[in-house]
XYZ file of C-alpha atoms in Angstrom:
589
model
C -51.852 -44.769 -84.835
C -51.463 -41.078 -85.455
C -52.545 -39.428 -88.846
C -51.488 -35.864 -89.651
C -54.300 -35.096 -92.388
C -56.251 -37.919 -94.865
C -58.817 -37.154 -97.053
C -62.143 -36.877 -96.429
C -62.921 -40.229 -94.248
C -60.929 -42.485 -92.615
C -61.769 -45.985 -91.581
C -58.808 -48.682 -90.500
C -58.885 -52.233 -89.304
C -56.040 -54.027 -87.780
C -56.501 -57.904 -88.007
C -60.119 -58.026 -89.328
C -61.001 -55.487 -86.496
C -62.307 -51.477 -86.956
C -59.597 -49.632 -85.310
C -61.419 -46.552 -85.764
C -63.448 -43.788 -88.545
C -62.748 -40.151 -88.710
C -64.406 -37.382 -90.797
C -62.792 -34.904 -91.772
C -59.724 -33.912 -93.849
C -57.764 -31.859 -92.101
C -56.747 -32.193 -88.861
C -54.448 -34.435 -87.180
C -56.699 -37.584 -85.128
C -55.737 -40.966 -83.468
C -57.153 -44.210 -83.551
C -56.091 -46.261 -80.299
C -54.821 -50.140 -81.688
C -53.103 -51.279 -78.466
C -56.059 -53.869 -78.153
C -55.970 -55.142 -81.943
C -52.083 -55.702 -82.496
C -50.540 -59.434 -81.916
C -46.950 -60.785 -81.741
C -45.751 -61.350 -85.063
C -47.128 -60.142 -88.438
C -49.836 -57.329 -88.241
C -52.176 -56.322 -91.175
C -53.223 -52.841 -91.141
C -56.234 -51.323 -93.777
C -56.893 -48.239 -94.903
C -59.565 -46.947 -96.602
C -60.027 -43.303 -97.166
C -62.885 -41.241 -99.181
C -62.828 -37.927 -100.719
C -66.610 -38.366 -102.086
C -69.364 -35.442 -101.001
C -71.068 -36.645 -97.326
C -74.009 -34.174 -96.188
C -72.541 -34.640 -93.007
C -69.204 -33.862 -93.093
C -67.670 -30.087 -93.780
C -66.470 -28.558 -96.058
C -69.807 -29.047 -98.575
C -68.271 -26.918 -100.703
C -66.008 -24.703 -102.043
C -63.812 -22.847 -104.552
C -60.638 -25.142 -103.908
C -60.165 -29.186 -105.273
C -60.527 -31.806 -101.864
C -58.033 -33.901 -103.314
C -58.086 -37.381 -101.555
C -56.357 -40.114 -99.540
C -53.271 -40.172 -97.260
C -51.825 -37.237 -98.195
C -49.907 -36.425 -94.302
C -47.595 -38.219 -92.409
C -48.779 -41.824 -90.643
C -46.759 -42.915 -87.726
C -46.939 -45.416 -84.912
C -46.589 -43.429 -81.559
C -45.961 -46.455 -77.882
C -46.831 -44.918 -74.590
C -46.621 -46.194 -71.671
C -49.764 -47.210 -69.775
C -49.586 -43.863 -67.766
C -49.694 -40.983 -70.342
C -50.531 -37.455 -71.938
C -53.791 -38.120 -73.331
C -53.073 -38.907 -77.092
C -56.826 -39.008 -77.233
C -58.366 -35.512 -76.618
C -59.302 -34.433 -80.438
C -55.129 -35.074 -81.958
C -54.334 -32.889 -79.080
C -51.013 -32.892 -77.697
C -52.347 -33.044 -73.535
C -50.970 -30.334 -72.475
C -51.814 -27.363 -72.462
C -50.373 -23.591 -72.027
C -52.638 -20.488 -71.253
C -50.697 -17.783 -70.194
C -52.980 -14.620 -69.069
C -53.291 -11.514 -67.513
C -49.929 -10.322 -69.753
C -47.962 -7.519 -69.458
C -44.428 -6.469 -69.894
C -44.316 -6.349 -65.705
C -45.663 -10.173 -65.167
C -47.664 -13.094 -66.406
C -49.845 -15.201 -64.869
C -48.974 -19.004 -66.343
C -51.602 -21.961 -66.608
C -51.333 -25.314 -68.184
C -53.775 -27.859 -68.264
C -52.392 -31.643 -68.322
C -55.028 -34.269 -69.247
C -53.596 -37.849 -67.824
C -54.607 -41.160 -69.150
C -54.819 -44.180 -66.872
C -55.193 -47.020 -69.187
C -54.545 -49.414 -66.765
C -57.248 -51.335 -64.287
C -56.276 -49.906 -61.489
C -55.691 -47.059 -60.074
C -52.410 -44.840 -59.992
C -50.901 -41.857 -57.867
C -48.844 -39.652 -59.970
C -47.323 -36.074 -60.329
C -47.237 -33.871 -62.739
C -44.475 -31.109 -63.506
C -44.663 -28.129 -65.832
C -41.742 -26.010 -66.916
C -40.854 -22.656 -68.337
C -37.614 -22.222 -70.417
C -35.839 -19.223 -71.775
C -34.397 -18.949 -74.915
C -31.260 -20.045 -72.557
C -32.915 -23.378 -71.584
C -33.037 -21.928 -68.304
C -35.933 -22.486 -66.218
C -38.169 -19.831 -64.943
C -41.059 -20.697 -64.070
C -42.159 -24.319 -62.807
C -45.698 -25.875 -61.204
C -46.231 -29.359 -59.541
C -49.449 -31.255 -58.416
C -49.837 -34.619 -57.341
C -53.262 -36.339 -58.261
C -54.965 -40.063 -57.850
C -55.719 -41.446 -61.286
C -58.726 -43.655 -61.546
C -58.360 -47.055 -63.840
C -59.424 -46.116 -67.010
C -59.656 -42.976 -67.335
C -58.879 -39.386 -68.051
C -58.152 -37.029 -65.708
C -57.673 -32.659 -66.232
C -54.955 -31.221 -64.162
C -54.935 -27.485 -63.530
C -51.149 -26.158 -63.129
C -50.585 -22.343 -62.228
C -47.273 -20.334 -62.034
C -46.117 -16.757 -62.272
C -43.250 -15.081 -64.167
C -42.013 -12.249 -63.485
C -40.739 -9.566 -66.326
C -41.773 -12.060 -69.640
C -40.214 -11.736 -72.622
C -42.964 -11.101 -74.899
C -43.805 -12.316 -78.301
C -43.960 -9.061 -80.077
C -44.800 -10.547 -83.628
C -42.018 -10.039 -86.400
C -39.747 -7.819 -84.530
C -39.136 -10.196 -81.494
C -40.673 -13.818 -82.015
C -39.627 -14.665 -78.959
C -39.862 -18.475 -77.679
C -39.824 -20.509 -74.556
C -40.119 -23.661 -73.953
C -42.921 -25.302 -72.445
C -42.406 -29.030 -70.689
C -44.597 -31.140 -69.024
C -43.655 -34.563 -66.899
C -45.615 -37.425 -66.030
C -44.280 -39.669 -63.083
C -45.243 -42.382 -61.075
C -45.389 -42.535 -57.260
C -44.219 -45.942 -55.786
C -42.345 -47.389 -53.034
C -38.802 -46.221 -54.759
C -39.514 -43.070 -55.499
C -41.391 -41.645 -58.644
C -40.722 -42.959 -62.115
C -40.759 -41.139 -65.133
C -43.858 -41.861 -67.552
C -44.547 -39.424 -70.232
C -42.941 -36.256 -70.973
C -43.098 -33.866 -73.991
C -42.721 -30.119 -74.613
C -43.160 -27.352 -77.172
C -42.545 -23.850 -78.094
C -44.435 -21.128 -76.270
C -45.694 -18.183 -76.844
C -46.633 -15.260 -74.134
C -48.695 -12.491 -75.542
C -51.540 -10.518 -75.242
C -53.736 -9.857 -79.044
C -56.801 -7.563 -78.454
C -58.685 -6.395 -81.973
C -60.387 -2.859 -81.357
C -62.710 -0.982 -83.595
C -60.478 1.926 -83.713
C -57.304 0.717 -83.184
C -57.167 -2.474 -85.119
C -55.215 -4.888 -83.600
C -52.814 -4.470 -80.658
C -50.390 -6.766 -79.703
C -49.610 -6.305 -76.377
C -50.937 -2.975 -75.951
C -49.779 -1.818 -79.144
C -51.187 -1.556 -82.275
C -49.643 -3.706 -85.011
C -50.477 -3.927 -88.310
C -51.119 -7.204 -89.844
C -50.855 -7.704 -93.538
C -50.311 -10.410 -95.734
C -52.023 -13.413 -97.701
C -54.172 -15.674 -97.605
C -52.401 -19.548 -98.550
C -54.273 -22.616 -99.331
C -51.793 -25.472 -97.916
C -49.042 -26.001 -100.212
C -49.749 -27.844 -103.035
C -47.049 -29.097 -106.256
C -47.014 -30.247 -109.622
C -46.315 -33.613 -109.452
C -47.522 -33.591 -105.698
C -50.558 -31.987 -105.139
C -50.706 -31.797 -101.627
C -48.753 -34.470 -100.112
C -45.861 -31.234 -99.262
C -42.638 -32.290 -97.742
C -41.446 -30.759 -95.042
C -39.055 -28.894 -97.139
C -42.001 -27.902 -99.542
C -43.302 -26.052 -96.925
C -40.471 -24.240 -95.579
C -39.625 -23.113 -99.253
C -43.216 -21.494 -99.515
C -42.694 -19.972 -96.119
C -39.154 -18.377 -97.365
C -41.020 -16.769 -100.446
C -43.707 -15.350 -98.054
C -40.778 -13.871 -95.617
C -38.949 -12.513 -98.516
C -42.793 -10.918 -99.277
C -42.288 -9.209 -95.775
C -45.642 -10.085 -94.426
C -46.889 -10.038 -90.891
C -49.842 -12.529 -91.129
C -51.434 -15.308 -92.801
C -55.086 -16.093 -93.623
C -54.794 -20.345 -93.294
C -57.736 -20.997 -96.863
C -60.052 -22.752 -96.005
C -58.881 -25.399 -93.048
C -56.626 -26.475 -90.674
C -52.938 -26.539 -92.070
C -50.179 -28.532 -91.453
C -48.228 -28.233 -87.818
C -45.345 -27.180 -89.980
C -47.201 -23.892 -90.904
C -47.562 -23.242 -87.490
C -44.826 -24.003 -85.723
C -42.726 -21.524 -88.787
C -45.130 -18.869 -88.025
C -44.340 -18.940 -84.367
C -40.808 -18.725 -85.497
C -41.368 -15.770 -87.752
C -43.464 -13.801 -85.638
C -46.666 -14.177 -88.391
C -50.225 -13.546 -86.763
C -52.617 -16.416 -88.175
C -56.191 -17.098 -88.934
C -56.401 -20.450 -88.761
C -60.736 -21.450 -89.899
C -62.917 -24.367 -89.899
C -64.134 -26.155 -93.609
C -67.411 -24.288 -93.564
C -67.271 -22.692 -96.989
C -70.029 -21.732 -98.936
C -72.584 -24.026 -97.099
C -74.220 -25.502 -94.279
C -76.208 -28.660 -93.188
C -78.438 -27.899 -90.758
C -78.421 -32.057 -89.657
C -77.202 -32.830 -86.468
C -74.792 -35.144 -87.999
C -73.375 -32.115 -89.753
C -73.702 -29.614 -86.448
C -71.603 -32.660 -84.915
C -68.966 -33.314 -87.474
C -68.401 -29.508 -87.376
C -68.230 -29.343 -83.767
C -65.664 -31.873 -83.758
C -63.753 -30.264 -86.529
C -63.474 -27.142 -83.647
C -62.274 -28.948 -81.614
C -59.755 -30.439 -83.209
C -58.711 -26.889 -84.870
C -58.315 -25.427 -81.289
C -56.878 -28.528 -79.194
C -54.115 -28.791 -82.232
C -53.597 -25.088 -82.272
C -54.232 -23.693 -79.358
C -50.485 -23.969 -77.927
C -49.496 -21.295 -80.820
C -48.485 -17.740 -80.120
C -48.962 -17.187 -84.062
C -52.603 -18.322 -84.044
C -54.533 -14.723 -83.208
C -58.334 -16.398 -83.925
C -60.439 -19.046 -84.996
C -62.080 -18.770 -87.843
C -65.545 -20.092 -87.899
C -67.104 -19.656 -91.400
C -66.241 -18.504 -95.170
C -68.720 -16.897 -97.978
C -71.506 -19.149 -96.288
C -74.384 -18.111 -99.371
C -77.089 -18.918 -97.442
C -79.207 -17.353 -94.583
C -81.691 -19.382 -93.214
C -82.085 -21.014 -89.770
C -79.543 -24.155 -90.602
C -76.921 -21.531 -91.120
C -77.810 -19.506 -88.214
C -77.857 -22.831 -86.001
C -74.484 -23.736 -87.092
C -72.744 -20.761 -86.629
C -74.122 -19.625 -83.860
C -73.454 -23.295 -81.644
C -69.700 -23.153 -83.156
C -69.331 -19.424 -81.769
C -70.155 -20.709 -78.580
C -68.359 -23.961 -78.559
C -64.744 -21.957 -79.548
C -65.624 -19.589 -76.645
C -65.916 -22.268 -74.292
C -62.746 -24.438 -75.648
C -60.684 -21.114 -75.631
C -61.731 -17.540 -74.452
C -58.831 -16.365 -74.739
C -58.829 -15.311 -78.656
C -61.556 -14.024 -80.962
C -63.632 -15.818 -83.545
C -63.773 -13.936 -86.940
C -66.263 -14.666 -89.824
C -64.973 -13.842 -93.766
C -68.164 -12.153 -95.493
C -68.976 -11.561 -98.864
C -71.920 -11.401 -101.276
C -74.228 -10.315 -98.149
C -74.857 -6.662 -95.689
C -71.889 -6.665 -93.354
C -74.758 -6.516 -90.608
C -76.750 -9.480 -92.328
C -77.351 -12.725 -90.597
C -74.294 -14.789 -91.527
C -71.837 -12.185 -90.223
C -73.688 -11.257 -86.728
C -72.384 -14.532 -84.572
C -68.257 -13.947 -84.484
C -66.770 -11.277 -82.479
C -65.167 -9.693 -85.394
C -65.816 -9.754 -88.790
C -63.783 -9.044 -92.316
C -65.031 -9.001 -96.021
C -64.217 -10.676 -98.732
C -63.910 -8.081 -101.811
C -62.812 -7.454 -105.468
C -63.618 -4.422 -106.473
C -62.536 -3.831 -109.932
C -62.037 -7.883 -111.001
C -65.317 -9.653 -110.585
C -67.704 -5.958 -110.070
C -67.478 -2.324 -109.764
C -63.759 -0.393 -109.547
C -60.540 0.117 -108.358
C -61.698 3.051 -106.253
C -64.704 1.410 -104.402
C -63.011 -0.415 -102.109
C -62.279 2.932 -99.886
C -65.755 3.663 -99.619
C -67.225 0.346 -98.940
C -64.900 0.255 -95.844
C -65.984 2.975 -94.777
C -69.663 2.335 -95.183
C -69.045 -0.905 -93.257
C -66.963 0.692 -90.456
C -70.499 3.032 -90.824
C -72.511 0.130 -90.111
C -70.872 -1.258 -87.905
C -69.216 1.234 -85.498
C -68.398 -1.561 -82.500
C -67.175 -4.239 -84.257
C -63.431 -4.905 -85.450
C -63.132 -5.029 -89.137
C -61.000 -6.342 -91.343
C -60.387 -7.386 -95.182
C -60.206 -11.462 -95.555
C -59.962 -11.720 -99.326
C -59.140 -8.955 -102.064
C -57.142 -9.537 -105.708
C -57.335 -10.306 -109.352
C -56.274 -12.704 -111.513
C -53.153 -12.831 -113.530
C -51.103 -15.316 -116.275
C -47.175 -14.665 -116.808
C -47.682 -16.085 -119.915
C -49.879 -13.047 -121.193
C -48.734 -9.744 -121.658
C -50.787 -6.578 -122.505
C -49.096 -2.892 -121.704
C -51.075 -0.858 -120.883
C -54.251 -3.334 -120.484
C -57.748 -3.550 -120.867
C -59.688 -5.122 -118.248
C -60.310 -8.702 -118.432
C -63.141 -10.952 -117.787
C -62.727 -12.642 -114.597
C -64.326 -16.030 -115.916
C -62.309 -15.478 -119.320
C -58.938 -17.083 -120.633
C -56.689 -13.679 -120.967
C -55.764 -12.525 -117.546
C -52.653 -10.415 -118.319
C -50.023 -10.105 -115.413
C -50.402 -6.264 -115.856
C -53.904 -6.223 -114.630
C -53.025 -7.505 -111.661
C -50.903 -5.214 -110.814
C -52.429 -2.288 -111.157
C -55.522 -3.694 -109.471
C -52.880 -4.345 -106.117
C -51.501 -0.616 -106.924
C -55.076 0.939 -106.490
C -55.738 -1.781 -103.479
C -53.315 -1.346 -101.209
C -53.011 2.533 -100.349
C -57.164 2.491 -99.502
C -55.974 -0.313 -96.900
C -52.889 1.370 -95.551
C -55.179 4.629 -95.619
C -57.633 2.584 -93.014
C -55.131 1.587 -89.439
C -58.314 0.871 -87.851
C -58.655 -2.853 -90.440
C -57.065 -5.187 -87.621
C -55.476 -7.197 -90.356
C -55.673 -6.942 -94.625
C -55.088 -10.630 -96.719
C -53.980 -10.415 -100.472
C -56.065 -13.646 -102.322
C -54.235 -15.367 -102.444
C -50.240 -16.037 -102.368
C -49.663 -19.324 -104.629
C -51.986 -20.371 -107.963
C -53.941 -22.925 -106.497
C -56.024 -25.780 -108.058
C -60.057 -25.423 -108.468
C -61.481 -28.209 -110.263
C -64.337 -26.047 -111.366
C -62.620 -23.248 -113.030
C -61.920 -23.126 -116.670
C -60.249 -19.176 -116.744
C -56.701 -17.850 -117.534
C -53.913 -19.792 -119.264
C -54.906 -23.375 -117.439
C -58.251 -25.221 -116.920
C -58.707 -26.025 -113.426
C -56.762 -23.146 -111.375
C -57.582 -19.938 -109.711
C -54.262 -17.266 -110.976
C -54.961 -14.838 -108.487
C -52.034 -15.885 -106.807
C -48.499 -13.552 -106.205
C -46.361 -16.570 -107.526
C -47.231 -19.443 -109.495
C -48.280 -22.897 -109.220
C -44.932 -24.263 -109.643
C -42.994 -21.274 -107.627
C -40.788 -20.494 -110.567
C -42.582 -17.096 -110.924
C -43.337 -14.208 -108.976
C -45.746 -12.085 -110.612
C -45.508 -8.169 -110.740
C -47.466 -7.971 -107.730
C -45.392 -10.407 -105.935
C -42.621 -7.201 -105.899
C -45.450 -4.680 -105.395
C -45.850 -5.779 -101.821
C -42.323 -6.521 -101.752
C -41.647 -2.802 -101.880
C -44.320 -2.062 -99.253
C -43.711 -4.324 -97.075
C -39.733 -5.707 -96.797
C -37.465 -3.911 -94.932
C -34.489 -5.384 -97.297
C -33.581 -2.765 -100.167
C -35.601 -3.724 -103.041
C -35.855 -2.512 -106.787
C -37.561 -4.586 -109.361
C -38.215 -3.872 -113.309
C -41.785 -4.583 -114.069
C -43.211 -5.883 -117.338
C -39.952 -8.057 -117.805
C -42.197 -10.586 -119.234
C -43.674 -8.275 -122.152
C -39.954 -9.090 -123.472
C -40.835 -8.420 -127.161
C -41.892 -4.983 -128.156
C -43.444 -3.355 -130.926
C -43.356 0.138 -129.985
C -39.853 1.825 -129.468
C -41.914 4.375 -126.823
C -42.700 2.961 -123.720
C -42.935 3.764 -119.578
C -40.830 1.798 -117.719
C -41.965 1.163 -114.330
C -39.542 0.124 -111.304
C -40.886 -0.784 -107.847
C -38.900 -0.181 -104.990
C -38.436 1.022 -101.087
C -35.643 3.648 -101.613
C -36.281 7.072 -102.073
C -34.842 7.593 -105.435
C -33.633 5.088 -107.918
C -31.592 5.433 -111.183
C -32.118 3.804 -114.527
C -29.950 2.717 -117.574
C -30.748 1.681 -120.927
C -28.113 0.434 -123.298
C -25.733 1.823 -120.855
C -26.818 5.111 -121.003
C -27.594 6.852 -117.840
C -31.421 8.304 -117.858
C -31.598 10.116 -114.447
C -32.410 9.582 -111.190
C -36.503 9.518 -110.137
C -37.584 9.703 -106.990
C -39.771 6.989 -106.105
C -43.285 7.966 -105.000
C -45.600 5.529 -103.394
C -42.893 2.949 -103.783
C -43.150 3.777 -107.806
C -40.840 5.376 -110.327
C -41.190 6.054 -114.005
C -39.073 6.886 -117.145
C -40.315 7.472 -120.649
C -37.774 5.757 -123.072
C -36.935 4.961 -126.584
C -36.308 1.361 -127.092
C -33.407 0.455 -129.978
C -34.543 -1.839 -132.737
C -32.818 -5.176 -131.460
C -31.992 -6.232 -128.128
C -32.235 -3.584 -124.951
C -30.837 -4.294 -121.889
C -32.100 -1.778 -118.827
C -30.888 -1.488 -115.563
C -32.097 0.045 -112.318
C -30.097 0.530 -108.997
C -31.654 1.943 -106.262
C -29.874 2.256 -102.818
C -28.190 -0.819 -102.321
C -30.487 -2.796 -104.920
C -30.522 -3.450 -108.315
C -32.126 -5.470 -111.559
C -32.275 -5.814 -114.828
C -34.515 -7.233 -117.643
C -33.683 -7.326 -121.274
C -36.236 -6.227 -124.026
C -36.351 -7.092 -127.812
C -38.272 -4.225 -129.658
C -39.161 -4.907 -133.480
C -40.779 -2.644 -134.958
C -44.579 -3.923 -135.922
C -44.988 -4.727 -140.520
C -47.124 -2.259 -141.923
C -50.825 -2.749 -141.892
C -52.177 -3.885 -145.404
């Protein structure tokens, strides 16, 4: 039995009999049956628990742990010669390319090969390479013994010359990766198991200067962070076609990364970023706090392992992420992170570990055990202003000169449904967040990060309104707004098009303030983002001049006609429009 995701613990029985338990709530895990099922009518129970265990991450956190089966279930027959289906919801097989460059690449795969049967087998195993072509170009074979019931690692090796590399959003370029399983017998070998995947091959350093390079050079990674995605009316039990509609509105947002909030995600996430050419940091649960049991040290070391086994096949995954905003520092924190740092080193050196700090010295305790390290910040939302976010990189980059830095978390809160032009600054735990706000908080934001190339990668939190039981702020009980679009993806805030015009390559121009539809003032600014270099606005039909657009930003003082106002803006080949009712404010008595 194979379950993509339940929440938080999972216990089944077939016929009266445990089949298995898993903690956690996140990753994909298997329960072996083969023993339990009988000819004829099978019962199957579930029971799964979303309550708070002490030994089981995450502890806590800013997000709801909705509960139950909220993933696919499926029933997956082998035969008795297989892929191990066992090793942590792993698929078996395994692809490592190294020693990269646009010359060669070295190619590895490790096969792990189930025997289930009592006695012992002779088999081979044959890995593939495939081109975009379905040609192959690169192949390994090994024949091994497999003991009765057991488990057996097979080390494959192969070289290909001149790779196509994976070179992120310009060139997302996949193979395919296959693996066979046959049986050696007196006719020959049979065919047992066989799967394959989409590979990767590229090389991701992060440098303190440089920031990230992807294969040798450096690349800029921006983007947002997404909780999984999560519907009215579904929470998070997302379709397949639920996700790839969030993943269009995040393409359309032109980013180049992804921060996966707070936990493993969904193979669909993946296997579209791969596809896209988005660098991902994909993280553990362990938000806010720690256990130092060794039931907890456990669950979380499993959790790892699961993360990487699952994930580790992705040319989109850049790092695993081992800890969020953990609040305290004390030796159960320092135990935890330090044995998961060394645990994701030995399951995969090939990619960096990363910690997201906030609320503590960027040299303190909780952020000394990862190889990199990025903050969590809101400057000018929940403390100090717009313009300290500059300087606090700095200082950091100050403090610490060797490490890669990065920003994990920055943004502000915003409703569509309020309106205030110009506006005052809200309180972050308060129920007016205007949409304004927001934007001009993600105006001041994002030139100190462009300013910085040496950040290996900048996250916007967050992209979609997500659900926090605990929160009681904005225009709806139970929600953090601090997302680009809305809950229900029928809106995409101001600052949705601020990036936009940063970031997309496609010509863009977009009218902000369309929401603040009725006016009481006939003067106002009108403010259009956009990437052209000039763009050209009309109101009532009558042509105001052309700006030139500055920092992705043009302006025009107007009058606004009592009545309806209709104003247009066309800028290269883009264009949009809002209309605006102005009535002039009654007297004040």
């Amino acid at each position: 039995m194979e379950f993509d995701g339940a929440l938080l613990v999972t216990e089944a029985w077939i016929n009266g009999q445990q089949a298995g338990r898993h903690a956690g709530g996140f990753a994909r895990f298997r329960f072996d049956v083969t023993n339990l099922l009988r000819q004829g009518d099978n019962t199957l129970v579930l029971r799964v628990d979303n309550a708070p265990d002490a030994a089981v991450a995450p502890l806590a956190g800013d997000y709801t742990l909705s509960g139950g089966l909220y993933r696919k279930v499926r029933l997956v027959a082998t035969s008795d010669l297989h892929f191990d289906m066992l090793d942590y919801g792993g698929p078996g097989v395994y692809f490592k390319p190294y020693a990269i460059s646009h010359e060669t690449a070295s190619l590895a795969w490790t096969a792990r090969v189930r025997n289930d049967r009592d006695r012992s087998a002779r088999a081979v195993v044959t890995t593939r390479l495939r081109d975009a072509g379905q040609r192959i170009v690169a192949s390994a074979r090994k024949t091994v013994e497999l003991p009765p019931r057991s488990a057996v690692e097979i080390d494959l090796q192969a070289v290909l010359p001149a790779p196509h590399l994976w070179q992120g959003t310009s060139d997302p370029y996949l193979y395919t990766s296959e693996a066979e399983l046959a049986e050696e017998g007196g006719a020959g070998a049979s065919l047992r198991d066989r799967l394959s995947f989409a590979a990767g091959i590229r090389d991701i350093r992060l440098d303190p200067e440089r920031g990230l390079l992807l294969n040798g050079a450096s690349y800029r990674v921006h983007g947002v962070n997404v909780h999984q995605t999560s519907l009215p009316g579904k929470g998070i039990a997302a379709s397949d076609a639920d996700i790839d509609a969030d993943y269009r509105i995040l393409s359309e947002l032109g980013v180049t990364g992804l921060r996966y909030a707070h936990y493993q995600h969904p193979q669909r996430g993946y296997d579209l970023s791969d596809r896209a050419g988005w660098l991902v940091w994909t993280e553990l649960p362990l938000t806010a706090a720690v256990n130092g049991s060794d039931d907890f040290l456990a669950n979380s070391t499993q959790q790892l392992r699961e993360l990487v086994r699952q994930n580790s096949n992705h040319p989109s995954v850049m790092l695993w992420g081992l800890g969020n905003e953990i609040y305290q520092s004390d030796a159960a924190s320092a135990r935890v992170l330090a044995k998961l740092q060394q645990i994701a080193h030995e399951e995969d050196p090939s990619r960096p570990t990363a910690y997201a700090n906030c609320c503590a010295p960027i040299d303190g305790p909780q952020a000394s055990h990862t190889d990199a390290v990025a903050s969590n910040v809101y400057f000018g939302w929940y403390d100090g202003q717009f313009a300290d976010l500059g300087p606090f990189l700095d200082a950091n980059r100050t403090r610490r000169p060797a490490t890669a830095l990065a920003i994990s978390e920055y943004g502000a809160g915003a409703s569509a449904l309020q309106q205030e032009d110009p506006p005052r600054r809200p309180q972050p735990g308060g129920r007016w967040h205007p949409e304004q706000y927001q934007a001009l908080y993600h105006e001041a934001a994002w030139p100190q990060l462009a300013a910085r190339p040496w950040l290996w990668a900048s996250f916007v939190w967050v992209g979609f309104d997500f659900a926090s039981a605990g929160r009681n702020e904005g225009d709806t009980p139970g929600f953090n707004d601090k997302g680009l679009v809305s809950f229900d993806r029928t809106i995409r805030k101001d600052a949705y098009f601020w990036y936009q015009a940063n970031w997309a390559t496609q010509p863009m121009a977009y009218i902000t303030s369309r929401r603040h539809a009725l006016r009481t003032q006939a003067a106002t600014q009108v403010k259009v983002y956009s990437n052209q270099a000039s763009a050209r606005l009309r109101l009532n039909g009558v042509d105001l001049g052309q700006r030139p657009v500055a920092g992705h930003i043009a302006t025009w003082q107007v009058e606004l006609a009592e009545g309806a106002n209709r104003l247009q803006v066309s800028a290269g080949g883009a264009a949009d429009s809002v209309e605006w009712t102005f009535r002039p404010a009654p007297p004040a008595r």
